[in-house]
XYZ file of C-alpha atoms in Angstrom:
637
model
C 86.013 41.510 38.511
C 88.749 42.855 40.761
C 89.115 45.830 38.400
C 85.401 46.645 38.738
C 85.685 46.544 42.518
C 88.684 48.877 42.413
C 86.843 51.279 40.099
C 83.795 51.267 42.390
C 85.976 51.923 45.445
C 87.783 54.785 43.730
C 84.451 56.219 42.588
C 83.070 56.112 46.142
C 86.233 57.754 47.475
C 85.998 60.515 44.857
C 82.346 61.138 45.648
C 83.089 61.301 49.375
C 86.018 63.641 48.695
C 83.813 65.933 46.595
C 81.125 65.934 49.296
C 83.739 66.645 51.968
C 85.264 69.535 50.001
C 81.841 70.989 49.241
C 80.817 70.591 52.858
C 84.050 72.211 54.083
C 83.590 75.082 51.652
C 80.036 75.547 52.885
C 81.183 75.577 56.503
C 83.914 78.111 55.716
C 81.426 80.374 53.957
C 79.028 80.003 56.880
C 81.768 80.927 59.356
C 82.804 83.892 57.207
C 79.259 85.208 56.869
C 78.584 84.820 60.588
C 81.825 86.516 61.672
C 80.962 89.495 63.839
C 82.122 92.977 62.960
C 84.942 94.609 64.894
C 84.637 98.085 66.389
C 87.226 100.879 66.179
C 86.092 103.652 68.525
C 88.185 106.841 68.153
C 87.832 109.724 70.631
C 89.772 112.975 70.171
C 90.205 115.302 73.139
C 88.832 118.864 72.813
C 88.058 118.444 69.119
C 85.600 120.945 67.684
C 84.120 120.684 64.196
C 87.025 122.607 62.640
C 87.730 119.908 60.060
C 87.860 119.936 56.291
C 84.868 117.601 56.035
C 82.856 119.998 58.227
C 83.531 122.908 55.900
C 86.535 124.542 57.588
C 88.466 125.675 54.498
C 91.817 126.352 56.171
C 92.017 122.919 57.833
C 94.178 120.127 56.439
C 92.665 116.990 57.938
C 92.980 114.651 54.975
C 92.718 111.355 56.845
C 89.591 112.423 58.713
C 88.175 113.756 55.434
C 88.884 110.434 53.740
C 87.055 108.604 56.541
C 84.158 111.061 56.230
C 83.805 110.260 52.543
C 83.097 106.645 53.504
C 80.893 107.406 56.497
C 77.735 109.110 57.591
C 78.721 112.572 58.826
C 76.450 114.000 61.511
C 76.337 117.768 61.279
C 74.469 118.240 64.557
C 75.858 115.894 67.213
C 75.966 117.165 70.801
C 77.686 116.135 74.032
C 75.879 116.117 77.366
C 78.457 118.285 79.166
C 81.374 120.200 77.672
C 84.115 118.874 79.939
C 86.214 115.718 79.576
C 85.329 113.510 82.560
C 81.544 113.962 82.674
C 81.226 113.827 78.879
C 83.166 110.563 78.564
C 81.367 108.829 81.422
C 78.090 109.978 79.880
C 78.614 108.547 76.396
C 80.405 105.425 77.664
C 77.468 104.572 79.974
C 74.732 106.108 77.789
C 73.512 108.040 80.833
C 73.203 111.787 81.233
C 75.132 113.699 83.919
C 72.092 113.915 86.197
C 72.137 110.083 86.243
C 75.906 109.485 86.450
C 75.959 112.333 88.986
C 79.364 113.276 87.676
C 79.684 116.995 86.956
C 83.369 117.231 87.893
C 86.267 114.742 88.085
C 85.913 113.565 91.654
C 83.593 110.561 91.867
C 83.292 107.066 90.385
C 79.829 106.382 89.031
C 79.727 102.695 90.082
C 80.044 103.817 93.722
C 78.472 107.255 93.553
C 75.429 106.631 91.302
C 74.956 103.015 90.180
C 76.807 99.976 88.826
C 76.052 100.922 85.217
C 77.189 98.738 82.322
C 79.520 100.554 79.940
C 79.781 100.437 76.166
C 83.025 98.385 76.076
C 81.751 96.208 78.952
C 78.664 95.281 76.899
C 80.915 94.158 74.050
C 83.254 92.309 76.435
C 80.328 90.423 77.957
C 79.290 89.377 74.462
C 82.580 87.788 73.467
C 84.688 90.726 72.238
C 88.308 91.440 73.116
C 88.183 95.002 74.455
C 91.241 97.248 74.544
C 91.637 100.851 75.689
C 94.513 102.884 74.219
C 95.240 106.393 75.444
C 92.574 108.645 76.940
C 89.204 106.893 76.655
C 87.763 107.132 80.157
C 89.001 110.200 81.987
C 91.945 109.108 84.163
C 91.849 109.355 87.939
C 88.963 108.998 90.370
C 86.341 109.430 87.630
C 87.303 105.945 86.356
C 88.501 104.496 89.692
C 92.178 105.082 88.794
C 91.916 102.024 86.533
C 90.070 103.166 83.394
C 87.171 101.111 84.787
C 89.148 97.882 84.750
C 88.438 95.039 84.903
C 84.767 95.738 84.121
C 85.221 97.370 80.725
C 88.434 95.907 79.345
C 89.744 92.439 78.516
C 93.333 93.686 78.451
C 95.116 96.206 80.640
C 94.433 99.738 79.319
C 97.469 101.272 77.636
C 98.766 104.729 78.530
C 101.839 106.195 76.827
C 104.929 106.507 79.010
C 105.344 110.172 77.975
C 101.972 111.117 79.490
C 103.764 112.034 82.715
C 105.488 114.937 80.962
C 102.213 116.743 80.197
C 103.069 119.614 82.546
C 106.844 119.520 82.015
C 108.699 122.657 80.939
C 109.398 121.628 77.356
C 107.786 124.432 75.333
C 110.305 126.809 73.698
C 110.095 130.534 74.411
C 111.419 133.305 72.188
C 114.335 133.899 74.593
C 115.452 130.273 74.429
C 114.007 129.267 77.799
C 111.411 126.521 78.271
C 107.964 126.798 79.802
C 104.565 125.166 80.323
C 102.833 127.029 77.526
C 99.618 126.942 75.560
C 101.478 127.471 72.284
C 103.977 124.609 72.199
C 105.493 123.475 68.869
C 108.417 121.179 69.708
C 111.313 119.234 68.229
C 110.178 115.677 68.932
C 113.752 114.399 69.070
C 114.421 116.712 72.002
C 111.368 115.610 73.948
C 111.641 113.228 76.923
C 112.018 109.703 75.479
C 112.207 111.225 71.969
C 108.497 110.934 71.239
C 105.030 112.289 72.133
C 101.943 110.631 73.676
C 99.775 110.539 70.548
C 102.587 108.979 68.517
C 102.885 106.247 71.161
C 99.104 105.793 71.188
C 99.074 105.273 67.430
C 102.055 102.902 67.708
C 100.230 100.700 70.219
C 96.979 100.705 68.221
C 98.848 99.692 65.049
C 100.534 96.831 66.915
C 97.206 95.702 68.402
C 95.576 95.587 64.957
C 98.457 93.523 63.624
C 98.009 91.017 66.424
C 94.225 90.858 66.084
C 94.480 90.184 62.340
C 95.633 86.697 63.326
C 92.734 86.117 65.725
C 89.222 84.829 65.060
C 87.814 86.727 68.043
C 86.175 90.109 67.312
C 87.588 93.190 69.002
C 86.442 96.522 70.396
C 89.421 98.872 70.149
C 89.000 102.305 71.750
C 91.698 104.821 70.795
C 91.799 108.122 72.677
C 94.053 110.794 71.168
C 95.093 113.595 73.547
C 95.539 116.570 71.259
C 94.364 119.208 70.514
C 93.775 119.399 74.290
C 95.965 122.058 75.854
C 98.899 122.463 76.079
C 98.998 122.587 72.285
C 102.157 120.470 72.080
C 102.864 119.053 68.623
C 105.805 118.480 66.225
C 106.954 121.900 65.040
C 106.988 120.878 61.360
C 103.184 121.064 61.329
C 103.442 124.846 61.605
C 104.446 125.055 57.935
C 100.911 123.946 57.024
C 99.434 127.019 58.734
C 101.376 130.220 58.026
C 100.154 133.054 60.224
C 99.251 134.995 57.088
C 96.424 132.469 56.603
C 95.140 132.539 60.184
C 92.225 134.835 60.935
C 90.627 135.708 64.266
C 87.257 134.270 65.216
C 84.402 135.860 63.306
C 82.745 137.212 66.467
C 85.488 137.577 69.064
C 84.031 140.099 71.512
C 81.834 139.701 74.584
C 78.221 139.322 73.394
C 75.641 141.832 74.522
C 72.898 140.446 76.781
C 74.911 137.346 77.712
C 73.991 136.441 81.330
C 77.035 136.665 83.588
C 76.409 133.145 84.864
C 76.959 131.817 81.342
C 80.492 133.205 81.122
C 83.442 130.809 80.994
C 86.553 132.665 82.256
C 88.986 130.077 80.767
C 91.116 129.800 83.892
C 93.109 126.814 82.605
C 94.427 128.966 79.757
C 95.442 131.719 82.178
C 97.468 129.229 84.261
C 100.003 128.569 81.452
C 103.349 130.339 81.504
C 103.047 132.112 78.164
C 99.571 133.484 78.938
C 100.592 134.568 82.438
C 103.178 136.872 80.872
C 100.397 138.646 78.966
C 98.739 139.904 82.188
C 95.250 139.250 80.847
C 92.588 140.758 83.119
C 90.179 138.425 84.927
C 87.482 137.380 84.155
C 86.902 138.736 80.647
C 90.288 139.418 79.133
C 90.487 139.755 76.189
C 93.503 137.791 74.966
C 95.768 140.103 72.885
C 94.886 139.923 69.197
C 98.329 138.692 68.088
C 98.240 135.860 70.619
C 94.752 134.912 69.532
C 96.185 134.099 66.118
C 99.030 132.081 67.627
C 96.618 129.968 69.683
C 94.378 129.361 66.683
C 97.414 128.467 64.550
C 98.618 125.956 67.136
C 95.152 124.440 67.559
C 94.991 123.838 63.796
C 98.513 122.393 63.710
C 97.806 120.102 66.668
C 94.611 118.908 64.974
C 96.475 118.004 61.776
C 99.110 116.228 63.869
C 96.340 114.042 65.348
C 94.858 113.562 61.878
C 98.170 112.034 60.793
C 98.146 109.645 63.784
C 94.586 108.648 62.877
C 95.776 108.007 59.327
C 98.403 105.593 60.634
C 95.758 103.631 62.564
C 93.327 103.522 59.627
C 96.148 102.420 57.319
C 96.986 99.560 59.715
C 93.331 98.539 59.610
C 93.610 98.409 55.828
C 96.962 96.645 55.656
C 95.849 93.932 58.088
C 92.743 93.118 56.055
C 90.343 94.461 58.690
C 88.848 97.483 56.911
C 85.886 95.598 55.453
C 84.941 93.995 58.749
C 85.368 96.901 61.177
C 82.834 99.568 62.109
C 84.537 102.910 62.809
C 83.223 105.758 64.905
C 85.136 109.033 65.168
C 84.090 111.636 67.745
C 85.251 114.563 69.833
C 84.526 114.471 73.568
C 83.365 118.119 73.352
C 84.145 121.247 71.378
C 86.420 124.195 72.176
C 86.054 127.965 71.815
C 88.847 129.495 69.752
C 88.076 133.117 70.576
C 84.381 133.045 69.687
C 82.471 135.264 72.148
C 85.891 136.278 73.587
C 86.189 132.806 75.147
C 88.906 130.145 75.035
C 88.413 126.505 76.059
C 85.190 124.543 76.665
C 83.165 124.813 79.910
C 80.089 126.456 78.426
C 76.779 125.804 76.701
C 77.632 127.555 73.471
C 77.209 125.526 70.301
C 80.948 125.703 69.600
C 81.662 123.946 72.937
C 78.904 121.320 72.831
C 78.704 120.336 69.153
C 81.255 117.755 68.054
C 82.308 115.837 64.951
C 80.684 112.426 64.604
C 81.500 110.036 61.748
C 80.175 106.466 61.486
C 81.606 104.060 58.919
C 79.851 100.709 58.405
C 81.457 98.403 55.822
C 79.282 97.874 52.733
C 76.582 100.119 54.190
C 78.060 103.612 54.220
C 80.690 102.699 51.606
C 81.595 99.723 49.420
C 85.024 99.201 47.881
C 84.742 100.104 44.196
C 87.225 97.479 43.004
C 89.989 95.253 44.368
C 92.656 97.864 43.611
C 91.100 100.539 45.782
C 92.482 101.039 49.254
C 89.819 102.295 51.622
C 92.238 103.833 54.098
C 95.543 104.625 52.479
C 97.745 106.764 54.725
C 97.891 110.448 53.750
C 100.778 112.508 55.123
C 100.361 116.215 54.303
C 103.983 116.876 55.259
C 105.617 114.401 52.880
C 103.132 113.633 50.117
C 104.931 114.488 46.870
C 101.635 115.472 45.291
C 101.339 118.321 47.781
C 104.879 119.706 47.835
C 104.028 122.838 45.888
C 101.378 123.745 48.451
C 103.062 122.480 51.580
C 106.715 123.408 51.217
C 106.470 127.147 51.382
C 108.818 128.982 53.745
C 108.102 128.046 57.360
C 106.952 131.068 59.330
C 108.568 132.006 62.601
C 106.189 131.371 65.511
C 106.425 134.996 66.655
C 105.918 136.559 63.223
C 102.540 138.196 62.688
C 101.189 139.192 59.307
C 97.989 141.166 58.893
C 97.721 140.354 55.197
C 95.136 137.608 55.568
C 94.496 135.269 52.689
C 90.969 135.567 51.315
C 88.475 132.856 52.251
C 87.960 131.925 48.569
C 91.680 131.407 48.056
C 92.024 129.263 51.195
C 89.052 127.123 50.156
C 90.384 126.674 46.615
C 93.780 125.676 47.998
C 92.186 123.149 50.356
C 90.088 121.595 47.574
C 93.149 121.397 45.325
C 95.011 119.644 48.140
C 92.251 117.039 48.481
C 91.978 116.412 44.745
C 95.726 115.889 44.314
C 96.409 113.675 47.340
C 97.177 110.025 46.718
C 93.963 108.502 48.013
C 91.622 111.253 46.838
C 92.772 111.167 43.225
C 91.415 107.643 42.632
C 87.808 107.851 41.449
C 87.608 111.557 42.386
C 85.618 112.505 39.301
C 83.825 109.193 38.874
C 82.006 108.989 42.200
C 80.152 111.882 43.808
C 79.395 109.629 46.780
C 83.139 109.132 47.245
C 83.664 112.884 47.237
C 80.970 113.737 49.715
C 79.980 110.668 51.725
C 76.619 110.765 53.432
C 75.599 113.727 55.589
C 72.628 114.465 57.795
C 71.472 117.466 59.810
C 69.319 115.284 62.070
C 69.854 115.987 65.776
C 71.769 113.290 67.682
C 73.529 113.072 71.048
C 76.559 111.234 72.371
C 74.365 109.110 74.670
C 73.029 107.595 71.425
C 76.376 105.944 70.583
C 76.115 102.977 72.964
C 72.753 101.610 71.713
C 73.697 102.394 68.110
C 76.940 100.411 68.144
C 75.239 97.529 69.948
C 72.596 97.442 67.208
C 75.153 97.631 64.394
C 77.116 94.724 65.903
C 73.984 92.648 66.483
C 74.435 92.593 70.257
C 71.463 92.409 72.640
C 69.383 95.570 72.352
C 69.995 98.185 75.017
C 66.593 99.051 76.567
C 65.433 102.559 77.440
C 66.181 103.529 81.033
C 63.256 103.779 83.458
C 62.538 107.124 85.189
C 64.541 105.931 88.218
C 67.513 104.296 86.471
C 70.032 103.987 89.308
C 69.448 100.285 90.008
C 69.218 99.313 86.320
C 72.559 97.951 85.132
C 72.021 98.020 81.367
C 69.922 100.742 79.773
C 70.196 103.880 77.663
C 69.091 107.475 78.015
C 69.595 107.904 74.289
C 68.276 106.180 71.181
C 69.937 103.991 68.580
C 70.267 105.966 65.350
C 70.903 102.871 63.222
C 67.433 103.295 61.621
C 68.479 106.838 60.700
C 71.697 105.544 59.096
C 69.754 102.959 57.117
C 67.422 105.645 55.803
C 70.282 107.977 54.952
C 72.155 105.322 52.992
C 68.986 104.259 51.146
C 67.990 105.315 47.634
C 65.986 108.349 48.736
C 67.255 110.411 51.652
C 66.032 113.865 50.685
C 63.259 113.782 53.260
C 65.875 113.447 55.992
C 67.313 116.906 55.455
C 65.775 119.549 57.761
C 64.624 122.682 56.003
C 66.824 125.084 57.952
C 68.306 127.938 55.952
C 71.586 129.217 57.366
C 72.036 132.938 56.729
C 74.537 135.570 57.745
C 73.563 137.151 61.066
C 75.087 140.472 60.010
C 72.166 141.019 57.638
C 69.710 141.184 60.519
C 69.359 143.849 63.174
C 67.717 143.256 66.545
C 64.327 144.504 65.387
C 64.289 142.080 62.466
C 65.331 139.214 64.740
C 62.676 140.112 67.307
C 60.003 139.957 64.605
C 60.789 136.257 64.227
C 59.920 135.623 67.885
C 56.173 136.202 67.707
C 53.727 133.437 68.505
C 53.075 132.630 64.853
C 56.741 131.867 64.206
C 56.995 129.793 67.376
C 54.485 127.311 65.987
C 55.907 127.133 62.440
C 59.187 125.319 62.942
C 61.227 122.902 60.892
C 59.865 119.367 60.863
C 62.108 117.095 62.983
C 63.534 114.167 61.061
C 64.780 112.262 64.094
C 64.848 113.701 67.603
C 62.759 116.754 68.367
C 65.556 118.170 70.506
C 68.915 117.364 72.114
C 70.217 118.434 75.530
C 73.348 119.479 77.403
C 74.098 121.010 80.794
C 76.830 122.839 82.675
C 77.296 123.710 86.387
C 78.371 126.994 87.954
C 79.298 127.867 91.538
C 77.910 131.420 91.361
C 76.419 134.069 89.119
C 79.568 136.181 89.044
C 82.606 134.560 87.395
C 85.242 133.288 89.807
C 88.344 131.063 89.742
C 86.356 127.812 89.866
C 83.556 128.803 87.473
C 84.954 126.465 84.819
C 85.367 123.366 86.994
C 83.408 123.615 90.250
C 83.441 120.673 92.664
C 80.054 119.075 93.272
C 79.780 120.539 96.771
C 80.229 124.062 95.358
C 77.684 123.850 92.535
C 74.784 126.244 93.131
C 73.507 126.769 89.593
C 72.959 124.374 86.691
C 72.552 125.502 83.109
C 70.228 123.315 81.044
C 70.384 123.750 77.292
C 68.189 122.438 74.462
C 68.644 122.531 70.698
C 65.775 122.098 68.288
C 66.237 122.499 64.550
C 65.269 126.165 64.864
C 66.220 127.300 68.361
C 68.904 127.013 71.024
C 67.357 127.677 74.424
C 69.030 127.706 77.872
C 67.936 128.261 81.461
C 70.357 128.742 84.370
C 68.544 127.571 87.519
C 69.167 126.792 91.188
C 70.747 123.438 91.977
C 71.127 121.834 95.416
C 74.123 119.433 95.330
C 73.277 117.630 98.590
C 70.239 115.961 97.024
C 70.614 116.856 93.317
C 67.472 119.012 93.348
C 66.676 121.342 90.454
C 64.642 124.465 91.226
C 63.310 125.572 87.851
C 61.482 128.527 89.370
C 64.740 130.146 90.559
C 66.175 131.581 87.346
C 69.600 133.220 87.080
C 69.715 133.643 83.312
C 67.918 132.751 80.084
C 69.339 132.507 76.567
C 67.557 132.160 73.232
C 69.265 132.017 69.843
C 67.489 131.790 66.493
C 69.632 129.214 64.735
C 68.770 130.003 61.128
C 69.384 133.749 61.443
C 72.057 133.690 64.168
C 74.173 130.529 63.790
C 77.099 132.146 65.629
C 74.927 132.801 68.724
C 75.623 136.501 69.055
C 72.139 137.866 69.755
C 70.445 136.556 72.896
C 66.761 137.228 72.206
C 65.342 135.889 75.487
C 64.604 139.308 77.011
C 62.744 140.793 74.038
C 59.016 141.263 74.652
C 58.142 139.878 71.240
C 59.970 136.672 72.159
C 57.999 136.045 75.373
C 55.585 133.528 73.868
C 58.410 131.606 72.230
C 60.434 131.575 75.462
C 57.416 130.216 77.336
C 56.906 127.416 74.794
C 60.586 126.453 74.768
C 60.771 126.574 78.558
C 57.929 124.090 78.765
C 59.677 121.805 76.252
C 62.994 122.043 78.143
C 61.323 121.066 81.435
C 59.652 118.061 79.778
C 63.155 116.804 79.081
C 64.844 114.306 76.787
C 62.183 111.589 76.986
C 59.677 113.871 75.300
C 62.138 114.463 72.434
C 62.877 110.834 71.486
C 62.241 109.809 67.852
C 58.982 108.068 67.093
């Protein structure tokens, strides 16, 4: 009798234990499935699309390329103004410069325009830990000398201690002296504090990820790398990756015919550096001596690879802390940079090379799924010390002042780059087995940086960011872009062929002006590529005058007299330079100071401005009307 009671009691206990375990397991699974995705938001200063994944054969950006293979790569992503402060405030608020009213560095949008909610603020208000590392907002008055704290960030924004040495005389000259130079390869051990800002930025981000791996709270980590912004200061060992014999000048490196004077960027910040001052380059056109052009391009490439390595360290920390499959990654440049194209150096223009930027978006199990448990998504790749690459990388280091005119052929450079990718540690795994792993997803659909805010909110499942009203200044949360998450979902679906615009890129040298002008007639203006997302994207840039002067690159608001408004469709790049009244932000479209029209398929390098050709008049009229209708008329259906 007593035995039966004991057995019954034990049975009940076992049943309750089983139910409890099953219930606990169910709760754990529920918590796991409902865990929100983290965000890693990487911004690189002055980064153009000169990356391996964007088809630049000489570039060694293996960590970015690895991320691209697991992301959607946007081939046509544009900033709203090609200068740091206005561009960053624009994409971090999802408002265009005419709404933030920031065209320079000297106002704080919350006071000057409206108390707009920012991208990190939206995540903070929805339960995320938000952390800024390095240059995310532009420092100074443009972010209230606080990186917009405490609005945008849970924690105090981190800035590297070596930032204060940005303008220090640490760059070696041929005579052994030190200067504030553009070209600045350095011995890191001899630098103040024995390190560099981007190394410190990566260090802090790695430490933050280690700490957050122990937390249940989701995070929004924004990492802002400072190079390849000038001065081009980077560890000198990266020079060995780019011998001068492999560096070529820009394809079109002379002043373009028919370029309106108002469009010219006289690159004054380059002229202010010690090494360029010694060259006595004439103002405002130059040109920079041909040998120094190669040195600047070499240092830009080296500085870019240096940042690529720091990115690799951060991505590897994401992997090692078990966060790679629960973190959305975006990788962007804040604007492009002219490396001698059109005889220009720096940003500050409306050329494609200054306004188009790299944009990669990785969404776990959407843009890429781990193939098996052994695969590391983001293994660190060091091009300087990877044993697989020693034969390629350990050639004799070239002296910085040596100049060879025996340029390596483009085919040889491309073959060497592909060989480098195939033999690196992470690339070798599954290289032949998975074409998706090789290439990732790509789209030529037009997108803008103001689209990032609503897109990331949608990906994370946060409250939808509504479209801004025509008078948006009193609206705290809204977007002047459009979430491209639907575009990503289509691209990563089974059939994405319909998403690729039918734009044929051809060599402009095959076409003379007469042939180009024939494409401008009214018939051609109505037979354009079918838009697959936005009909057009937009950017702008201010000028103080028609003739170039010392402040043409960075005019203060009070001095702006002309505003350039630029529009890209799949077929055309069209710009009008018009009167602007800074006192009341009035645009006078009827007062024209310059017009530019480039046929993108036939003239991708933007050499032939066709706006003044009689046969292009009908096309100019149609594009002018579309430009004046603005961004709202170009939104995706």
